[in-house]
PDB file of C-alpha atoms in Angstrom:
ATOM      1  CA  MET I   1      -0.065   0.003   0.400  1.00  0.00           C
ATOM      2  CA  SER I   2       0.906   3.707  -0.837  1.00  0.00           C
ATOM      3  CA  ASN I   3       2.285   6.051   1.757  1.00  0.00           C
ATOM      4  CA  TYR I   4       0.242   9.089   0.948  1.00  0.00           C
ATOM      5  CA  SER I   5       0.975  12.579   2.034  1.00  0.00           C
ATOM      6  CA  LYS I   6      -2.827  14.343   1.176  1.00  0.00           C
ATOM      7  CA  ILE I   7      -6.336  13.372   0.990  1.00  0.00           C
ATOM      8  CA  LEU I   8      -8.456  14.251   0.496  1.00  0.00           C
ATOM      9  CA  MET I   9     -12.589  13.016   1.976  1.00  0.00           C
ATOM     10  CA  ALA I  10     -15.634  14.032   0.151  1.00  0.00           C
ATOM     11  CA  VAL I  11     -18.734  14.104   1.626  1.00  0.00           C
ATOM     12  CA  ASP I  12     -22.399  14.886   1.739  1.00  0.00           C
ATOM     13  CA  LEU I  13     -22.720  15.875   5.243  1.00  0.00           C
ATOM     14  CA  SER I  14     -25.221  13.587   5.745  1.00  0.00           C
ATOM     15  CA  GLU I  15     -25.080  10.882   8.556  1.00  0.00           C
ATOM     16  CA  ASP I  16     -23.415   8.713   6.333  1.00  0.00           C
ATOM     17  CA  SER I  17     -20.230  11.034   6.275  1.00  0.00           C
ATOM     18  CA  ASP I  18     -19.696  10.148  10.356  1.00  0.00           C
ATOM     19  CA  THR I  19     -18.281   6.495   8.483  1.00  0.00           C
ATOM     20  CA  VAL I  20     -16.741   8.091   5.667  1.00  0.00           C
ATOM     21  CA  ALA I  21     -14.595  10.158   7.993  1.00  0.00           C
ATOM     22  CA  GLU I  22     -13.796   7.728  10.417  1.00  0.00           C
ATOM     23  CA  ARG I  23     -12.054   5.491   7.978  1.00  0.00           C
ATOM     24  CA  ALA I  24     -10.253   8.689   6.295  1.00  0.00           C
ATOM     25  CA  LEU I  25      -9.282  10.341   9.857  1.00  0.00           C
ATOM     26  CA  ALA I  26      -7.891   6.037  10.108  1.00  0.00           C
ATOM     27  CA  ILE I  27      -5.651   6.170   6.999  1.00  0.00           C
ATOM     28  CA  ALA I  28      -4.508   9.997   8.117  1.00  0.00           C
ATOM     29  CA  ARG I  29      -3.137   9.416  10.732  1.00  0.00           C
ATOM     30  CA  ASN I  30      -2.130   6.046   9.540  1.00  0.00           C
ATOM     31  CA  ASN I  31       0.041   8.134   7.345  1.00  0.00           C
ATOM     32  CA  ASP I  32       1.173  11.088   8.988  1.00  0.00           C
ATOM     33  CA  ALA I  33      -1.008  12.565   5.910  1.00  0.00           C
ATOM     34  CA  GLU I  34      -2.904  15.598   5.562  1.00  0.00           C
ATOM     35  CA  LEU I  35      -6.228  15.487   5.584  1.00  0.00           C
ATOM     36  CA  HIS I  36      -8.795  17.221   3.577  1.00  0.00           C
ATOM     37  CA  ILE I  37     -12.885  17.644   3.132  1.00  0.00           C
ATOM     38  CA  ILE I  38     -14.548  19.583   0.185  1.00  0.00           C
ATOM     39  CA  HIS I  39     -18.154  19.590   0.676  1.00  0.00           C
ATOM     40  CA  VAL I  40     -19.977  20.168  -3.349  1.00  0.00           C
ATOM     41  CA  ILE I  41     -23.344  21.528  -3.962  1.00  0.00           C
ATOM     42  CA  GLU I  42     -24.555  21.615  -7.068  1.00  0.00           C
ATOM     43  CA  PRO I  43     -25.955  24.537  -8.704  1.00  0.00           C
ATOM     44  CA  LEU I  44     -30.207  25.492  -8.558  1.00  0.00           C
ATOM     45  CA  SER I  45     -30.132  25.368 -12.093  1.00  0.00           C
ATOM     46  CA  PHE I  46     -28.628  22.217 -12.592  1.00  0.00           C
ATOM     47  CA  ALA I  47     -31.313  20.622 -10.740  1.00  0.00           C
ATOM     48  CA  TYR I  48     -33.556  23.072 -13.471  1.00  0.00           C
ATOM     49  CA  GLY I  49     -31.644  22.476 -16.571  1.00  0.00           C
ATOM     50  CA  GLY I  50     -32.080  26.891 -15.753  1.00  0.00           C
ATOM     51  CA  ASP I  51     -35.817  26.174 -17.583  1.00  0.00           C
ATOM     52  CA  ILE I  52     -37.508  28.283 -14.788  1.00  0.00           C
ATOM     53  CA  PRO I  53     -37.527  31.557 -15.799  1.00  0.00           C
ATOM     54  CA  MET I  54     -36.035  32.345 -11.939  1.00  0.00           C
ATOM     55  CA  ASP I  55     -33.122  34.159  -9.517  1.00  0.00           C
ATOM     56  CA  PHE I  56     -31.961  31.811  -7.623  1.00  0.00           C
ATOM     57  CA  SER I  57     -28.823  33.849  -6.250  1.00  0.00           C
ATOM     58  CA  GLY I  58     -30.789  34.166  -2.464  1.00  0.00           C
ATOM     59  CA  ILE I  59     -31.618  30.721  -2.619  1.00  0.00           C
ATOM     60  CA  GLN I  60     -28.246  29.323  -3.407  1.00  0.00           C
ATOM     61  CA  ASP I  61     -26.331  32.159  -1.444  1.00  0.00           C
ATOM     62  CA  GLU I  62     -28.268  30.773   1.754  1.00  0.00           C
ATOM     63  CA  ILE I  63     -27.731  27.331   1.015  1.00  0.00           C
ATOM     64  CA  TYR I  64     -23.849  27.673   0.735  1.00  0.00           C
ATOM     65  CA  GLN I  65     -23.594  29.149   3.744  1.00  0.00           C
ATOM     66  CA  GLN I  66     -26.038  26.018   5.552  1.00  0.00           C
ATOM     67  CA  ALA I  67     -23.029  24.038   4.044  1.00  0.00           C
ATOM     68  CA  GLU I  68     -20.081  26.452   5.388  1.00  0.00           C
ATOM     69  CA  GLN I  69     -21.994  26.211   8.411  1.00  0.00           C
ATOM     70  CA  GLN I  70     -22.359  22.056   8.958  1.00  0.00           C
ATOM     71  CA  LEU I  71     -18.704  21.868   7.808  1.00  0.00           C
ATOM     72  CA  GLU I  72     -17.294  24.160  10.043  1.00  0.00           C
ATOM     73  CA  LYS I  73     -18.959  21.771  12.690  1.00  0.00           C
ATOM     74  CA  PHE I  74     -18.432  18.294  11.030  1.00  0.00           C
ATOM     75  CA  ALA I  75     -14.939  19.168  11.257  1.00  0.00           C
ATOM     76  CA  THR I  76     -14.141  20.565  14.070  1.00  0.00           C
ATOM     77  CA  LYS I  77     -16.035  17.109  15.329  1.00  0.00           C
ATOM     78  CA  HIS I  78     -13.271  15.490  13.422  1.00  0.00           C
ATOM     79  CA  GLY I  79     -10.481  17.632  14.340  1.00  0.00           C
ATOM     80  CA  VAL I  80      -9.840  19.429  10.604  1.00  0.00           C
ATOM     81  CA  ALA I  81      -7.971  22.472  10.803  1.00  0.00           C
ATOM     82  CA  LYS I  82      -9.741  26.081   9.301  1.00  0.00           C
ATOM     83  CA  GLU I  83      -7.846  25.806   6.110  1.00  0.00           C
ATOM     84  CA  ARG I  84      -7.750  22.402   5.113  1.00  0.00           C
ATOM     85  CA  ARG I  85     -12.439  22.745   4.552  1.00  0.00           C
ATOM     86  CA  HIS I  86     -13.492  23.484   1.471  1.00  0.00           C
ATOM     87  CA  VAL I  87     -17.302  24.190   0.030  1.00  0.00           C
ATOM     88  CA  VAL I  88     -17.361  24.141  -3.533  1.00  0.00           C
ATOM     89  CA  LEU I  89     -20.301  25.221  -6.683  1.00  0.00           C
ATOM     90  CA  GLY I  90     -20.060  22.722  -9.458  1.00  0.00           C
ATOM     91  CA  ARG I  91     -20.774  18.986 -10.041  1.00  0.00           C
ATOM     92  CA  PRO I  92     -19.869  17.262  -7.994  1.00  0.00           C
ATOM     93  CA  GLU I  93     -17.361  14.642  -9.329  1.00  0.00           C
ATOM     94  CA  VAL I  94     -15.860  17.581 -11.065  1.00  0.00           C
ATOM     95  CA  GLU I  95     -15.279  20.075  -8.651  1.00  0.00           C
ATOM     96  CA  ILE I  96     -14.388  16.553  -6.653  1.00  0.00           C
ATOM     97  CA  HIS I  97     -10.733  15.867  -8.936  1.00  0.00           C
ATOM     98  CA  THR I  98     -10.322  19.135  -9.289  1.00  0.00           C
ATOM     99  CA  LEU I  99      -9.264  19.887  -6.009  1.00  0.00           C
ATOM    100  CA  ALA I 100      -7.304  16.560  -5.465  1.00  0.00           C
ATOM    101  CA  GLU I 101      -4.990  17.399  -8.438  1.00  0.00           C
ATOM    102  CA  GLU I 102      -4.519  20.921  -6.763  1.00  0.00           C
ATOM    103  CA  MET I 103      -3.539  19.489  -3.737  1.00  0.00           C
ATOM    104  CA  ASP I 104      -1.708  16.851  -5.169  1.00  0.00           C
ATOM    105  CA  ALA I 105      -3.859  14.087  -3.099  1.00  0.00           C
ATOM    106  CA  GLY I 106      -2.745  10.848  -3.715  1.00  0.00           C
ATOM    107  CA  LEU I 107      -6.051   8.772  -2.008  1.00  0.00           C
ATOM    108  CA  ILE I 108      -9.354  10.342  -2.614  1.00  0.00           C
ATOM    109  CA  VAL I 109     -12.172   8.881   0.113  1.00  0.00           C
ATOM    110  CA  VAL I 110     -15.835   8.905  -0.623  1.00  0.00           C
ATOM    111  CA  GLY I 111     -18.718   7.296   0.559  1.00  0.00           C
ATOM    112  CA  SER I 112     -20.469   5.212  -1.895  1.00  0.00           C
ATOM    113  CA  HIS I 113     -23.854   3.293  -0.710  1.00  0.00           C
ATOM    114  CA  GLY I 114     -23.343   0.684  -3.276  1.00  0.00           C
ATOM    115  CA  ARG I 115     -25.582   0.855  -5.847  1.00  0.00           C
ATOM    116  CA  TYR I 116     -26.688  -0.963  -8.934  1.00  0.00           C
ATOM    117  CA  GLY I 117     -28.572  -1.227 -11.958  1.00  0.00           C
ATOM    118  CA  LEU I 118     -30.502   1.553 -12.464  1.00  0.00           C
ATOM    119  CA  ALA I 119     -29.328   3.859  -9.841  1.00  0.00           C
ATOM    120  CA  LEU I 120     -25.981   2.827 -11.216  1.00  0.00           C
ATOM    121  CA  LEU I 121     -26.806   3.789 -14.463  1.00  0.00           C
ATOM    122  CA  MET I 122     -28.221   6.776 -13.621  1.00  0.00           C
ATOM    123  CA  GLY I 123     -24.703   7.527 -12.127  1.00  0.00           C
ATOM    124  CA  SER I 124     -24.134   7.709  -8.488  1.00  0.00           C
ATOM    125  CA  THR I 125     -20.752  10.444  -7.279  1.00  0.00           C
ATOM    126  CA  ALA I 126     -18.799   7.933  -5.887  1.00  0.00           C
ATOM    127  CA  ASN I 127     -18.339   5.969  -9.520  1.00  0.00           C
ATOM    128  CA  GLY I 128     -18.042   9.877 -11.502  1.00  0.00           C
ATOM    129  CA  VAL I 129     -14.812  10.445  -9.004  1.00  0.00           C
ATOM    130  CA  LEU I 130     -13.517   6.754  -9.538  1.00  0.00           C
ATOM    131  CA  HIS I 131     -13.396   7.266 -13.783  1.00  0.00           C
ATOM    132  CA  GLY I 132     -11.885  10.024 -13.417  1.00  0.00           C
ATOM    133  CA  ALA I 133      -9.500  10.172 -10.404  1.00  0.00           C
ATOM    134  CA  THR I 134      -6.048  10.765 -11.237  1.00  0.00           C
ATOM    135  CA  CYS I 135      -5.188   8.945  -8.139  1.00  0.00           C
ATOM    136  CA  ASP I 136      -6.209   6.711  -5.860  1.00  0.00           C
ATOM    137  CA  VAL I 137      -9.707   6.891  -4.664  1.00  0.00           C
ATOM    138  CA  LEU I 138     -11.160   4.476  -1.575  1.00  0.00           C
ATOM    139  CA  ALA I 139     -15.249   3.938  -2.429  1.00  0.00           C
ATOM    140  CA  VAL I 140     -16.289   3.682   1.698  1.00  0.00           C
ATOM    141  CA  ARG I 141     -19.638   1.358   2.205  1.00  0.00           C
ATOM    142  CA  VAL I 142     -22.339   2.966   3.537  1.00  0.00           C
ATOM    143  CA  GLY I 143     -26.557   3.340   4.449  1.00  0.00           C
TER     144      GLY I 143
END
């Protein structure tokens, strides 16, 4: 197994995120690695495809602020420093790949619900992260 010096943990801030954090923290401790956390918020325009002629900027700002607060609580609980916390707006797999490459991460840790069949074909974040990552990816079974 590789010695990882930088690890990126991707979380959705659900209850399952604690399971992902436990695994990422253990690997970080065993490798004396720097652990970063990313939480990605999908723009509301992605969800609605831009078909609704509304200005979502106020709502999007509120969602972003709430995510920052939730990530702060989560990261504090798990002992991750402020400068290693990242809340990003965009497509999860794209933003996770981008940050992992920018920080030269050796490992991405992400939760996976183990979907199959039609749910897998529709896509999952873990599957999207796995396909296209330039470093190792650990999908932690959750849910």
